[in-house]
Short mmCIF file of C-alpha atoms in Angstrom, two decimals:
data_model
loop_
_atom_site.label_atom_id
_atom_site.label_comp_id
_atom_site.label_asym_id
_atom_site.label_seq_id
_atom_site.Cartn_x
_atom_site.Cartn_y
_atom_site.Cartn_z
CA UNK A 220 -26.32 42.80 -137.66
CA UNK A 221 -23.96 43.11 -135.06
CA UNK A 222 -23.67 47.02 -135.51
CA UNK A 223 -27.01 47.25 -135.53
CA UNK A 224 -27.42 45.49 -132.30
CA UNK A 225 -24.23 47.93 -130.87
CA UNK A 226 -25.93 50.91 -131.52
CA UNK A 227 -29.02 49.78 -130.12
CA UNK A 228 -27.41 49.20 -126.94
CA UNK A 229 -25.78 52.74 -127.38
CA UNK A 230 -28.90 54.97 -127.77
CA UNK A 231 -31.10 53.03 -125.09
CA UNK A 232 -27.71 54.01 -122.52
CA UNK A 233 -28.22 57.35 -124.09
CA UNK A 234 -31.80 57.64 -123.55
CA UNK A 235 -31.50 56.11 -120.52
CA UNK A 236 -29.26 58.51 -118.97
CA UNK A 237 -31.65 61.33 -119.50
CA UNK A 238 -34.42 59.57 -117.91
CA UNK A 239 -32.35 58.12 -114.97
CA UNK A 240 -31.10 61.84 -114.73
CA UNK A 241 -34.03 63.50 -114.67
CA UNK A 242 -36.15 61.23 -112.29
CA UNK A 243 -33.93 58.43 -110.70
CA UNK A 244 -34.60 54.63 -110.88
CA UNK A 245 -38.06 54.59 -108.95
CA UNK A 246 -39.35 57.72 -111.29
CA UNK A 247 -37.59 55.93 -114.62
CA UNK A 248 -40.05 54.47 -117.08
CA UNK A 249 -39.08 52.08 -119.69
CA UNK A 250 -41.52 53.23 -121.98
CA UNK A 251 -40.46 56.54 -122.11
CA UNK A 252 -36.75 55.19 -122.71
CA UNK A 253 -37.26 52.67 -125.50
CA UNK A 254 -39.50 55.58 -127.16
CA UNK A 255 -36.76 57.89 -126.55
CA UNK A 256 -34.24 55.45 -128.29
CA UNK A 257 -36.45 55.00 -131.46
CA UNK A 258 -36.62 51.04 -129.99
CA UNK A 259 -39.30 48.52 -127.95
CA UNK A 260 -39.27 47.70 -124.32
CA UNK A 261 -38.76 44.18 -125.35
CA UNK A 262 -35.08 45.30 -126.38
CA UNK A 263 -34.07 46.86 -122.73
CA UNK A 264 -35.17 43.34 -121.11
CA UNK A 265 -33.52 41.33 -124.07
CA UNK A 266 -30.20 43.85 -123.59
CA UNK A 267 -30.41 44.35 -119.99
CA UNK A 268 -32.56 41.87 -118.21
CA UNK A 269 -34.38 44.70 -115.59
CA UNK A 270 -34.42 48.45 -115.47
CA UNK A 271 -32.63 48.05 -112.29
CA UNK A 272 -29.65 46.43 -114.34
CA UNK A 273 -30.44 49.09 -117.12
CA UNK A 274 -29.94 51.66 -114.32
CA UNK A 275 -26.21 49.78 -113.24
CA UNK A 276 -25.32 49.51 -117.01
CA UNK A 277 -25.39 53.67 -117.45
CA UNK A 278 -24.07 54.21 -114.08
CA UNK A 279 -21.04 51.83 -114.69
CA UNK A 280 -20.65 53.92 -118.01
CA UNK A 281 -20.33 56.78 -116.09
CA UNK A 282 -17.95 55.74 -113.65
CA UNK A 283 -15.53 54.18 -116.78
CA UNK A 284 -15.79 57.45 -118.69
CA UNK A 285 -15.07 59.91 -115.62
CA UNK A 286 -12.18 57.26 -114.42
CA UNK A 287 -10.77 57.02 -118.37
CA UNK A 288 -11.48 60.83 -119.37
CA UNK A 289 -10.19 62.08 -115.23
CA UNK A 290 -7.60 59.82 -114.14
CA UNK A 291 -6.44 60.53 -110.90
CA UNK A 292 -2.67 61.70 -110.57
CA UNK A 293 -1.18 61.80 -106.94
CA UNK A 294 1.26 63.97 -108.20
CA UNK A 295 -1.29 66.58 -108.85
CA UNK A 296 -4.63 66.52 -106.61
CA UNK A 297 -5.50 69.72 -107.41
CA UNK A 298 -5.32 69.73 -110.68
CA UNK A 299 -7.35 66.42 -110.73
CA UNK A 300 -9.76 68.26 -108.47
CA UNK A 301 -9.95 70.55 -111.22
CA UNK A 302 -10.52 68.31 -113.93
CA UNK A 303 -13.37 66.50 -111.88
CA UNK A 304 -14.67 70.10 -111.58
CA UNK A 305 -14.37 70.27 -115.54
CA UNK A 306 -15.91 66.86 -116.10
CA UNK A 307 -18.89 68.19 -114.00
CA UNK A 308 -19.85 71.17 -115.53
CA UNK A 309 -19.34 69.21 -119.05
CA UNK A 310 -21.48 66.50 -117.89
CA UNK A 311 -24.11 67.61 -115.43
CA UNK A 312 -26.32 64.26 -115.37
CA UNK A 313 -23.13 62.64 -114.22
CA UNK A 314 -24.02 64.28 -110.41
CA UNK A 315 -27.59 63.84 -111.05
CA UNK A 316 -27.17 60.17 -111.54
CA UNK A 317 -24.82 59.59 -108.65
CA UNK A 318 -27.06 61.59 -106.59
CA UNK A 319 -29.78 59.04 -107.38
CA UNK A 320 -27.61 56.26 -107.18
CA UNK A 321 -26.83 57.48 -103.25
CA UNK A 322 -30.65 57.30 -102.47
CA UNK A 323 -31.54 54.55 -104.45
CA UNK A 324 -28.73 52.54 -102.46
CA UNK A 325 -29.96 53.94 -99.17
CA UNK A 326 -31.36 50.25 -98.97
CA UNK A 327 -28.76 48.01 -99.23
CA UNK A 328 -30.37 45.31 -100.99
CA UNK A 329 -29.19 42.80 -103.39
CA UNK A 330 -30.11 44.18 -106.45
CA UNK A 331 -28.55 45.15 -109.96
CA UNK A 332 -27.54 47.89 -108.52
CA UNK A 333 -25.84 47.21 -104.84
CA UNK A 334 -24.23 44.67 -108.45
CA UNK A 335 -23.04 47.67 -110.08
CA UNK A 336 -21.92 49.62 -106.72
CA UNK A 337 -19.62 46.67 -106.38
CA UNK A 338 -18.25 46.17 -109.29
CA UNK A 339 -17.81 49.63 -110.62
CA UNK A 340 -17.17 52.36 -107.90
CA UNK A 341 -15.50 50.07 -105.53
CA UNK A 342 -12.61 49.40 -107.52
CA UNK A 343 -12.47 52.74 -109.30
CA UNK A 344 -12.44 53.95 -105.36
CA UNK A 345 -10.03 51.31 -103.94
CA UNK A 346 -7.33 51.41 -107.24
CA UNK A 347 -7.24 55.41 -106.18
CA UNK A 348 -7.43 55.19 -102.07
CA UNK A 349 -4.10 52.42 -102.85
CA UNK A 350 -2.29 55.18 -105.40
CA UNK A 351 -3.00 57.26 -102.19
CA UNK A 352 -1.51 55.28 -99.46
CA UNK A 353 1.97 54.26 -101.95
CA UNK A 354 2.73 58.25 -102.06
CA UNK A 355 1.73 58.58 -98.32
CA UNK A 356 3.65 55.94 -97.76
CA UNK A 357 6.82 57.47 -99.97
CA UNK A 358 6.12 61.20 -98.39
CA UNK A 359 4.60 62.84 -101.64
CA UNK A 360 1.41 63.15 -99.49
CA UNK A 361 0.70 64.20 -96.58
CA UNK A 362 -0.20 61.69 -93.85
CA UNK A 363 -3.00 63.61 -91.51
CA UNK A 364 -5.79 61.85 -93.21
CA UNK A 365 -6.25 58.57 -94.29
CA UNK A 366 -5.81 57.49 -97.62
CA UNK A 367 -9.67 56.96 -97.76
CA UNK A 368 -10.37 60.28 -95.97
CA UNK A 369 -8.18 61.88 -98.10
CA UNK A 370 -9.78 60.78 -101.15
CA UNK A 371 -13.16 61.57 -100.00
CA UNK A 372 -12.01 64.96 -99.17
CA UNK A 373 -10.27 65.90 -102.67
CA UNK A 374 -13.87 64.33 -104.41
CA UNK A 375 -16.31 66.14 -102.05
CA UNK A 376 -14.34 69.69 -102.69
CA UNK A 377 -14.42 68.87 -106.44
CA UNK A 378 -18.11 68.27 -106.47
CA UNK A 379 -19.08 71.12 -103.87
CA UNK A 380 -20.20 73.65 -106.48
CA UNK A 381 -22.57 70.33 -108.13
CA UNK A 382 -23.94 68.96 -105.25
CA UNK A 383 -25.18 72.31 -103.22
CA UNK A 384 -28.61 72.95 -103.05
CA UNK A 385 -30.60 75.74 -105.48
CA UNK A 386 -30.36 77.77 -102.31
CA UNK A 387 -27.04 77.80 -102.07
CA UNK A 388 -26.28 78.32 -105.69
CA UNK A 389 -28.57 81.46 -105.74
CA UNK A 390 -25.83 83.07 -103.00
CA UNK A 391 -23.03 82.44 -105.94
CA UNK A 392 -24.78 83.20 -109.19
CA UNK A 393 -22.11 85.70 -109.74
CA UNK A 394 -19.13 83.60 -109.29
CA UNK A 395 -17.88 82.23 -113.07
CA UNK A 396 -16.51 78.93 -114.24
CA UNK A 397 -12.76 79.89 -113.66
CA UNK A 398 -13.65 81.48 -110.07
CA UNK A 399 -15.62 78.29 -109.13
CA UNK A 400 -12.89 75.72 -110.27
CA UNK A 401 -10.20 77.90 -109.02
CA UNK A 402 -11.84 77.58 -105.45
CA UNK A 403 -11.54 73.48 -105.99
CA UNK A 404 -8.09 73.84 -107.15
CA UNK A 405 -7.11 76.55 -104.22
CA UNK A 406 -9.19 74.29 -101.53
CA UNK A 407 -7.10 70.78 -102.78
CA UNK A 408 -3.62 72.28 -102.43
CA UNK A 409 -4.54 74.17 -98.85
CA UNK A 410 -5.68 70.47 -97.71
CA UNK A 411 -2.57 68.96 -98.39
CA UNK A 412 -0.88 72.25 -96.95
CA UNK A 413 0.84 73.08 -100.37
#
């Protein structure tokens, strides 16, 4: 019974992601994920409690798999760079979702999800901005930015070819895989003048 209840769990995160990717928290409809899962509505409340926890569940997936599947190495920001780059192109809802998570946090309230924000993403972030002061601190890194700043920096560049508007990407259609993720790579080790 307890399997059965696992992979229920399982395949409404699954389903969930796809509708939280496609249409954010506010578009999300339960319906549409329990259907999607082969299960009830009655089993996301009884599993998750709200589809605003629902939504923090698959985003604190996210954030374990990318932080357990990319760990960050301090002795190599590029090449994490890269692999974030890698991770992205392997998992595209994984910018969709975070995109949605920025705007659906916009408002600061005390929800599931400022919850999940907390528990998740804050100590993925602080566990790396503290790797980053120790070799600052040790002179493996360069000291011009902050360990925070630095951080954001290396995870902006690696998302840049993600996160750019339709627009944008239309100016680079010709550009391949390798070119794009040797830009990250390239645009890391120029930052910390290497």
């Amino acid at each position: 019974m307890a399997g059965d209840a696992e992979a229920t769990r399982r395949r409404l995160l699954h389903a969930a992601m796809e509708e939280f990717s496609a249409r954010g928290l506010a578009g999300a409809r339960v319906d549409r994920i329990a259907a999607a899962a082969g299960s009830n509505k009655a089993q996301i409340y009884h599993y998750f409690g709200s589809k605003d926890a629902l939504f923090a569940a698959v985003f604190d997936g996210i954030v374990e798999r990318t932080t357990s599947t990319v760990p960050m190495d301090v002795e190599d920001l590029p090449g994490y760079a890269g692999r974030l780059f890698d991770s992205y192109v392997e998992h595209p809802e994984v910018q969709r979702i975070a995109a949605w998570h920025r705007l659906e946090q916009s408002g600061g309230d005390d929800t599931a999800l400022a919850a999940s924000r907390l528990r998740s993403i804050e100590e993925s972030n602080r566990a790396k901005v503290e790797a980053i002061a120790s070799a600052q601190a040790d002179g493996r890194l360069p000291t011009h930015w902050s360990p925070q700043e630095l951080l954001g920096l290396v995870l902006q560049i690696a998302a840049v070819w993600h996160s750019s508007v339709p627009e944008f990407d239309d100016l680079v259609t010709g550009s391949t895989h390798e070119h794009r993720r040797q830009v990250v790579v390239d645009a890391v080790r120029r930052l910390l003048n290497r």
